[in-house]
């Protein structure tokens, strides 16, 4: 992506090697001013390393990082317009809450009254007003996390770097803090770069998400675009659940490809910019909730394959079905919304039966690898 006018961060071929191992491989993208941007990927994919390079805690092996138009070069963390939020244990137990927050301003030329005012404002921002004199061991996990946030925002950075800041919290608190984080980011209007390996957290919080694997950025998009139009098998499989049908493109007709996914089984797939030629291998990806399971043969305008139910489980709001459709292929997962009473379902009873699996053409995604 070319550097755009409102880019707060511009990464150009940013690479980090530890010996022969490449932890981050030529990361090249922009993050806009005021964006809530997440780095998402499995453990060890390079998220923390990339974040630490942006913050100046780690020097890149090659490439350049611009923040607000300025090349960062080898500038140390305290000379960058960034601040990092570490996990809760990073707050000092021997200081009270206000002192912990004021620590963020320790190296700044500000007088005592200004420090007090800024600390109060930061406390209010993270909803800890009145708790300034508490010690760390008198705080809950969520409150400690808010202190860490307050300490980072008290110096009014242009960019806040957050490395799994909610990782130590239990699920309920984590969900509350997610909402607070998003509100905080909106009211501060600053750029957040948020690292997580929790896809739901990334999807619900972010304006855009970079999905990483093995040091590489695979795709950068909004949550809906990542879910609806993944650009490769890895992203498609990492975000949510996905069925993959391996096959061959037999024809390209306008903005659709005709794919053969089994002996004499042909389906249509929309083309949204992929370059495909007849004869080439391809993968069709379809989400479980986009597939319907029906008894009667569907209209020819829809894709349909004959299948046999192998297992089904009733989950209240939806039912999950696993269906075999072709001897050598993996079974297909189908997720059906239970809008009607279970007894009315074509699958009521649970015994193995012949069905049609069907989905509209536009529900499929063609992947090249
Ligand atoms: N100082 C280092 N020396 C050698 N290898 C390192 C160093 N720091 C990180 N690595 C390696 O670089 C890779 C990326 O590490 P990184 O911490 O960025 O992963 P991560 O995506 O943040 O993972 P996690 O979700 O587990 O925190 C890992 O394989 C890690 O072992
Ligand atoms: Mg990490």
Coordinates of C-alpha atoms and ligand atoms in Angstrom, one line a residue:
X1 CA 0.0 0.0 0.0
X2 CA 1.3 3.4 -0.9
X3 CA 1.9 5.9 1.9
X4 CA -1.3 8.0 2.3
X5 CA -1.7 11.6 3.5
X6 CA -3.2 10.8 6.8
X7 CA -0.8 8.0 7.7
X8 CA 0.4 8.1 11.3
X9 CA 2.7 5.1 10.9
X10 CA 4.4 4.0 7.7
X11 CA 6.3 0.8 7.6
X12 CA 8.5 0.1 4.6
X13 CA 10.0 -3.4 4.4
X14 CA 10.5 -3.6 8.1
X15 CA 12.4 -6.8 8.9
X16 CA 13.8 -8.3 12.1
X17 CA 16.2 -11.2 12.1
X18 CA 17.5 -13.0 15.2
X19 CA 20.5 -14.7 13.8
X20 CA 19.3 -16.8 10.8
X21 CA 15.7 -16.6 12.0
X22 CA 13.4 -14.0 10.5
X23 CA 10.8 -12.9 13.1
X24 CA 9.3 -10.1 11.0
X25 CA 9.6 -10.3 7.2
X26 CA 9.4 -7.0 5.2
X27 CA 6.3 -5.6 6.8
X28 CA 5.0 -2.8 4.5
X29 CA 1.8 -0.9 5.4
X30 CA 0.4 2.3 6.7
X31 CA -1.7 2.9 9.9
X32 CA -3.9 6.0 9.7
X33 CA -4.1 8.7 12.3
X34 CA -6.8 7.9 14.9
X35 CA -7.1 4.3 13.7
X36 CA -7.6 1.3 16.1
X37 CA -5.3 -1.1 14.4
X38 CA -4.7 -4.7 15.5
X39 CA -1.9 -7.2 14.9
X40 CA -3.5 -10.6 15.0
X41 CA -1.9 -14.0 14.6
X42 CA -0.8 -17.2 16.4
X43 CA 1.9 -17.3 19.1
X44 CA 5.3 -16.6 17.7
X45 CA 4.2 -15.0 14.5
X46 CA 6.1 -11.7 15.2
X47 CA 3.4 -9.4 16.7
X48 CA 5.3 -8.3 19.7
X49 CA 8.5 -7.9 17.8
X50 CA 6.8 -5.6 15.3
X51 CA 5.2 -3.6 18.0
X52 CA 8.5 -3.3 19.9
X53 CA 10.2 -2.0 16.7
X54 CA 7.6 0.7 16.3
X55 CA 8.1 1.7 19.9
X56 CA 11.9 1.6 19.6
X57 CA 12.4 -1.2 22.1
X58 CA 13.9 -3.3 19.3
X59 CA 15.9 -2.1 16.4
X60 CA 14.9 -3.4 13.0
X61 CA 17.5 -5.3 10.9
X62 CA 16.4 -3.4 7.8
X63 CA 13.6 -1.3 6.6
X64 CA 12.2 2.1 7.9
X65 CA 9.5 3.2 10.2
X66 CA 8.0 6.6 9.9
X67 CA 5.8 8.1 12.6
X68 CA 3.8 11.2 11.8
X69 CA 6.0 11.7 8.8
X70 CA 9.4 11.4 10.6
X71 CA 11.8 8.6 10.1
X72 CA 12.5 7.0 13.5
X73 CA 15.9 5.5 12.5
X74 CA 17.6 4.4 15.8
X75 CA 15.7 6.7 18.1
X76 CA 15.2 5.3 21.6
X77 CA 11.6 4.8 22.9
X78 CA 11.6 8.0 25.0
X79 CA 12.3 10.0 21.9
X80 CA 9.4 8.6 19.9
X81 CA 5.8 9.9 20.0
X82 CA 4.7 6.5 21.2
X83 CA 3.9 4.8 24.5
X84 CA 3.6 1.2 25.3
X85 CA 1.2 -0.6 27.6
X86 CA 2.6 -3.8 29.0
X87 CA 0.7 -6.3 31.1
X88 CA -0.5 -5.4 34.6
X89 CA 2.6 -6.6 36.4
X90 CA 4.4 -3.6 34.9
X91 CA 2.9 -1.3 37.6
X92 CA 5.1 -0.6 40.6
X93 CA 3.9 -2.2 43.9
X94 CA 5.8 0.3 46.1
X95 CA 4.1 3.3 44.5
X96 CA 0.5 4.3 44.9
X97 CA -1.8 4.7 41.9
X98 CA -1.1 8.5 41.4
X99 CA 2.7 8.0 41.7
X100 CA 2.5 5.1 39.2
X101 CA 0.7 7.3 36.7
X102 CA 3.0 10.3 37.4
X103 CA 6.0 8.0 36.6
X104 CA 5.0 8.2 33.0
X105 CA 5.9 11.9 33.2
X106 CA 9.1 11.4 35.1
X107 CA 11.5 12.6 32.4
X108 CA 9.3 15.5 31.2
X109 CA 10.0 19.1 32.1
X110 CA 6.7 19.7 33.8
X111 CA 6.0 21.3 37.3
X112 CA 4.3 19.6 40.2
X113 CA 0.9 21.3 39.7
X114 CA 0.8 20.2 36.0
X115 CA 1.7 16.7 36.9
X116 CA -1.1 16.6 39.5
X117 CA -3.6 18.0 36.9
X118 CA -2.5 15.5 34.2
X119 CA -2.6 12.6 36.6
X120 CA -6.2 13.6 37.7
X121 CA -7.3 13.8 34.1
X122 CA -5.8 10.4 33.3
X123 CA -7.4 8.9 36.4
X124 CA -10.8 10.2 35.2
X125 CA -10.2 8.9 31.7
X126 CA -9.8 5.4 33.0
X127 CA -12.5 5.8 35.6
X128 CA -10.3 5.6 38.7
X129 CA -11.0 9.0 40.1
X130 CA -10.6 9.0 43.9
X131 CA -8.3 5.9 43.9
X132 CA -5.0 7.9 43.5
X133 CA -3.7 7.0 47.0
X134 CA -4.4 3.2 46.7
X135 CA -1.4 0.8 46.4
X136 CA -1.2 -1.7 43.6
X137 CA -2.0 -4.6 46.0
X138 CA -5.3 -2.9 46.9
X139 CA -6.5 -3.0 43.3
X140 CA -8.4 -5.6 41.3
X141 CA -6.8 -6.9 38.1
X142 CA -9.0 -4.7 36.0
X143 CA -8.1 -1.6 38.1
X144 CA -4.4 -2.4 37.7
X145 CA -4.8 -2.7 34.0
X146 CA -6.4 0.8 34.0
X147 CA -3.5 2.2 36.0
X148 CA -1.1 0.8 33.3
X149 CA -3.3 2.5 30.6
X150 CA -3.4 5.8 32.5
X151 CA 0.4 5.8 32.9
X152 CA 0.7 5.4 29.1
X153 CA -1.9 8.1 28.1
X154 CA -0.7 10.7 30.7
X155 CA 2.1 11.8 28.4
X156 CA -0.4 12.2 25.5
X157 CA 1.4 10.1 23.0
X158 CA 0.4 10.2 19.3
X159 CA 0.4 6.4 19.2
X160 CA -0.4 4.0 22.0
X161 CA 1.1 0.5 21.6
X162 CA -0.7 -2.2 23.5
X163 CA 0.7 -5.7 23.8
X164 CA -2.1 -8.1 24.8
X165 CA -3.0 -5.7 27.6
X166 CA -6.1 -7.7 28.6
X167 CA -4.3 -11.1 28.4
X168 CA -4.1 -11.5 32.2
X169 CA -7.8 -10.8 32.9
X170 CA -10.7 -13.3 33.1
X171 CA -13.2 -13.4 30.4
X172 CA -15.9 -11.2 31.9
X173 CA -13.5 -8.4 32.9
X174 CA -11.8 -8.7 29.6
X175 CA -15.0 -8.0 27.8
X176 CA -15.7 -5.0 30.0
X177 CA -12.2 -3.7 29.4
X178 CA -12.5 -4.2 25.7
X179 CA -15.5 -1.8 25.6
X180 CA -13.7 0.7 27.8
X181 CA -10.6 0.5 25.6
X182 CA -12.6 1.3 22.5
X183 CA -14.3 4.2 24.2
X184 CA -11.0 5.5 25.5
X185 CA -9.5 5.4 22.1
X186 CA -12.4 7.2 20.6
X187 CA -12.4 10.0 23.2
X188 CA -8.6 10.4 23.0
X189 CA -8.6 10.3 19.2
X190 CA -5.1 8.8 19.1
X191 CA -3.8 5.9 17.1
X192 CA -3.9 2.5 18.9
X193 CA -1.9 -0.5 17.8
X194 CA -3.2 -3.4 19.6
X195 CA -1.6 -6.9 19.7
X196 CA -3.7 -9.9 20.4
X197 CA -4.0 -13.6 19.4
X198 CA -7.7 -13.6 20.2
X199 CA -9.6 -13.2 16.9
X200 CA -12.9 -12.2 18.5
X201 CA -11.1 -9.4 20.4
X202 CA -9.5 -8.2 17.3
X203 CA -12.7 -8.4 15.2
X204 CA -14.8 -6.5 17.7
X205 CA -12.4 -3.7 18.6
X206 CA -10.5 -2.8 15.4
X207 CA -11.0 -0.5 12.5
X208 CA -8.5 -2.7 10.6
X209 CA -6.6 -5.8 11.4
X210 CA -3.3 -7.2 10.1
X211 CA -3.3 -11.0 10.1
X212 CA 0.2 -12.3 10.6
X213 CA 1.8 -15.8 10.3
X214 CA 5.5 -16.8 10.4
X215 CA 6.7 -13.2 10.4
X216 CA 4.6 -12.2 7.4
X217 CA 1.6 -10.0 7.1
X218 CA -0.9 -12.0 5.1
X219 CA -3.8 -9.6 4.9
X220 CA -4.9 -6.2 6.2
X221 CA -8.5 -5.4 6.2
X222 CA -11.6 -4.5 8.3
X223 CA -13.2 -7.3 10.3
X224 CA -16.0 -7.9 7.7
X225 CA -13.6 -7.9 4.8
X226 CA -11.3 -10.5 6.5
X227 CA -14.3 -12.6 7.3
X228 CA -16.1 -12.3 3.9
X229 CA -13.1 -12.0 1.6
X230 CA -10.1 -13.7 3.0
X231 CA -7.2 -13.6 0.5
X232 CA -5.6 -17.0 1.3
X233 CA -6.4 -20.3 2.9
X234 CA -4.5 -19.4 6.0
X235 CA -6.5 -16.3 6.8
X236 CA -9.7 -18.0 5.8
X237 CA -9.0 -20.8 8.3
X238 CA -7.6 -18.6 11.0
X239 CA -10.7 -16.3 11.2
X240 CA -13.8 -18.2 12.1
X241 CA -14.7 -21.6 10.7
X242 CA -14.4 -22.5 7.0
X243 CA -15.1 -25.3 4.6
X244 CA -12.5 -25.8 1.9
X245 CA -13.2 -27.6 -1.4
X246 CA -10.2 -28.4 -3.4
X247 CA -10.7 -28.6 -7.2
X248 CA -10.0 -27.3 -10.6
X249 CA -11.3 -24.3 -12.6
X250 CA -12.9 -25.7 -15.7
X251 CA -14.2 -22.4 -17.1
X252 CA -14.2 -18.7 -16.6
X253 CA -17.6 -17.1 -17.5
X254 CA -17.8 -13.3 -16.9
X255 CA -17.3 -12.6 -13.3
X256 CA -17.7 -16.2 -12.2
X257 CA -15.5 -19.3 -12.3
X258 CA -16.9 -22.8 -12.8
X259 CA -15.1 -25.2 -10.5
X260 CA -15.1 -29.0 -10.5
X261 CA -14.8 -30.0 -6.9
X262 CA -15.5 -33.7 -7.3
X263 CA -16.3 -36.3 -10.0
X264 CA -18.9 -34.5 -12.1
X265 CA -19.6 -32.0 -9.3
X266 CA -19.5 -28.5 -10.6
X267 CA -20.1 -25.3 -8.7
X268 CA -19.9 -21.6 -9.5
X269 CA -17.7 -19.1 -7.6
X270 CA -17.6 -15.3 -7.9
X271 CA -14.4 -13.7 -9.1
X272 CA -13.5 -10.6 -7.2
X273 CA -10.2 -9.8 -8.8
X274 CA -8.4 -13.1 -8.5
X275 CA -6.5 -14.1 -11.7
X276 CA -7.6 -17.6 -12.7
X277 CA -7.3 -19.5 -15.9
X278 CA -9.3 -22.6 -16.9
X279 CA -7.4 -25.8 -16.0
X280 CA -5.7 -24.4 -12.9
X281 CA -6.1 -25.8 -9.4
X282 CA -8.1 -23.7 -6.9
X283 CA -9.8 -23.9 -3.5
X284 CA -13.4 -22.9 -2.9
X285 CA -14.1 -21.6 0.7
X286 CA -17.6 -21.5 2.1
X287 CA -18.5 -20.6 5.7
X288 CA -20.7 -23.1 7.6
X289 CA -23.5 -20.6 8.2
X290 CA -23.8 -19.8 4.5
X291 CA -24.6 -23.4 3.6
X292 CA -28.2 -24.7 3.9
X293 CA -29.2 -28.3 4.3
X294 CA -32.4 -29.3 2.5
X295 CA -34.3 -32.4 1.5
X296 CA -35.5 -31.4 -1.9
X297 CA -33.1 -30.7 -4.8
X298 CA -32.5 -26.9 -4.9
X299 CA -33.0 -24.6 -7.9
X300 CA -30.3 -24.9 -10.5
X301 CA -29.2 -21.2 -9.9
X302 CA -27.8 -22.3 -6.5
X303 CA -24.7 -24.5 -6.0
X304 CA -25.7 -27.8 -4.6
X305 CA -24.0 -31.1 -3.6
X306 CA -25.5 -34.3 -2.5
X307 CA -24.4 -35.4 1.0
X308 CA -25.2 -37.7 3.9
X309 CA -25.5 -36.4 7.4
X310 CA -22.9 -38.0 9.6
X311 CA -23.6 -36.1 12.9
X312 CA -25.7 -33.3 14.1
X313 CA -25.8 -31.4 17.3
X314 CA -28.5 -29.1 18.6
X315 CA -27.1 -26.0 20.3
X316 CA -30.3 -24.1 21.0
X317 CA -29.9 -21.1 18.7
X318 CA -28.4 -23.2 16.0
X319 CA -27.6 -26.8 15.0
X320 CA -24.3 -28.0 13.7
X321 CA -24.3 -30.7 11.0
X322 CA -21.4 -32.6 9.7
X323 CA -22.1 -34.2 6.3
X324 CA -20.1 -36.5 4.1
X325 CA -20.4 -35.7 0.4
X326 CA -17.6 -37.4 -1.4
X327 CA -15.5 -40.3 -0.2
X328 CA -12.0 -38.7 -0.3
X329 CA -13.0 -35.2 0.9
X330 CA -13.3 -33.9 4.4
X331 CA -16.9 -33.7 5.7
X332 CA -18.7 -30.3 5.3
X333 CA -19.7 -28.3 8.4
X334 CA -23.0 -26.6 8.3
X335 CA -24.4 -24.2 10.9
X336 CA -28.2 -23.8 10.7
X337 CA -30.0 -21.1 12.6
X338 CA -32.9 -22.6 14.5
X339 CA -35.6 -20.2 13.7
X340 CA -38.3 -22.8 13.9
X341 CA -39.0 -25.6 16.4
X342 CA -36.4 -28.4 16.1
X343 CA -39.1 -30.9 15.1
X344 CA -39.8 -29.0 11.9
X345 CA -36.2 -29.2 10.8
X346 CA -35.5 -31.5 7.8
X347 CA -32.9 -33.1 10.0
X348 CA -35.1 -33.9 12.9
X349 CA -34.5 -37.3 14.3
X350 CA -30.7 -37.3 13.9
X351 CA -30.4 -40.5 11.8
X352 CA -28.1 -40.4 8.8
X353 CA -30.0 -39.3 5.7
X354 CA -29.5 -38.1 2.2
X355 CA -29.7 -34.3 1.9
X356 CA -28.6 -31.5 -0.4
X357 CA -26.1 -29.0 0.8
X358 CA -26.7 -25.7 -1.1
X359 CA -25.3 -22.2 -1.1
X360 CA -25.8 -19.1 -3.2
X361 CA -22.9 -18.5 -5.7
X362 CA -21.9 -15.2 -3.9
X363 CA -21.3 -17.1 -0.6
X364 CA -18.2 -18.8 -2.0
X365 CA -14.7 -17.4 -2.1
X366 CA -12.1 -18.6 -4.6
X367 CA -8.6 -19.0 -3.2
X368 CA -5.6 -19.7 -5.3
X369 CA -3.3 -21.6 -3.0
Ligands
LIG1 N1 15.3 -11.7 21.4 C1 15.0 -12.8 20.6 N2 15.9 -13.6 20.2 C2 15.6 -14.7 19.4 N3 14.4 -14.9 19.0 C3 13.4 -14.1 19.3 C4 13.6 -13.0 20.2 N4 12.5 -12.4 20.4 C5 11.5 -13.0 19.7 N5 12.1 -14.1 19.1 C6 11.4 -15.1 18.2 O1 10.7 -14.4 17.2 C7 9.5 -15.0 17.0 C8 8.4 -13.9 17.1 O2 8.3 -13.6 18.5 P1 7.2 -12.6 19.0 O3 7.4 -12.4 20.5 O4 7.2 -11.4 18.2 O5 5.9 -13.4 18.8 P2 4.3 -13.0 19.1 O6 3.6 -13.1 17.8 O7 4.3 -11.8 19.9 O8 3.9 -14.3 20.0 P3 3.0 -14.4 21.3 O9 1.5 -14.4 20.8 O10 3.3 -15.8 21.9 O11 3.3 -13.3 22.2 C9 9.3 -16.1 17.9 O12 9.7 -17.3 17.2 C10 10.4 -15.8 19.0 O13 10.9 -17.0 19.5
LIG2 MG1 3.8 -11.4 21.9

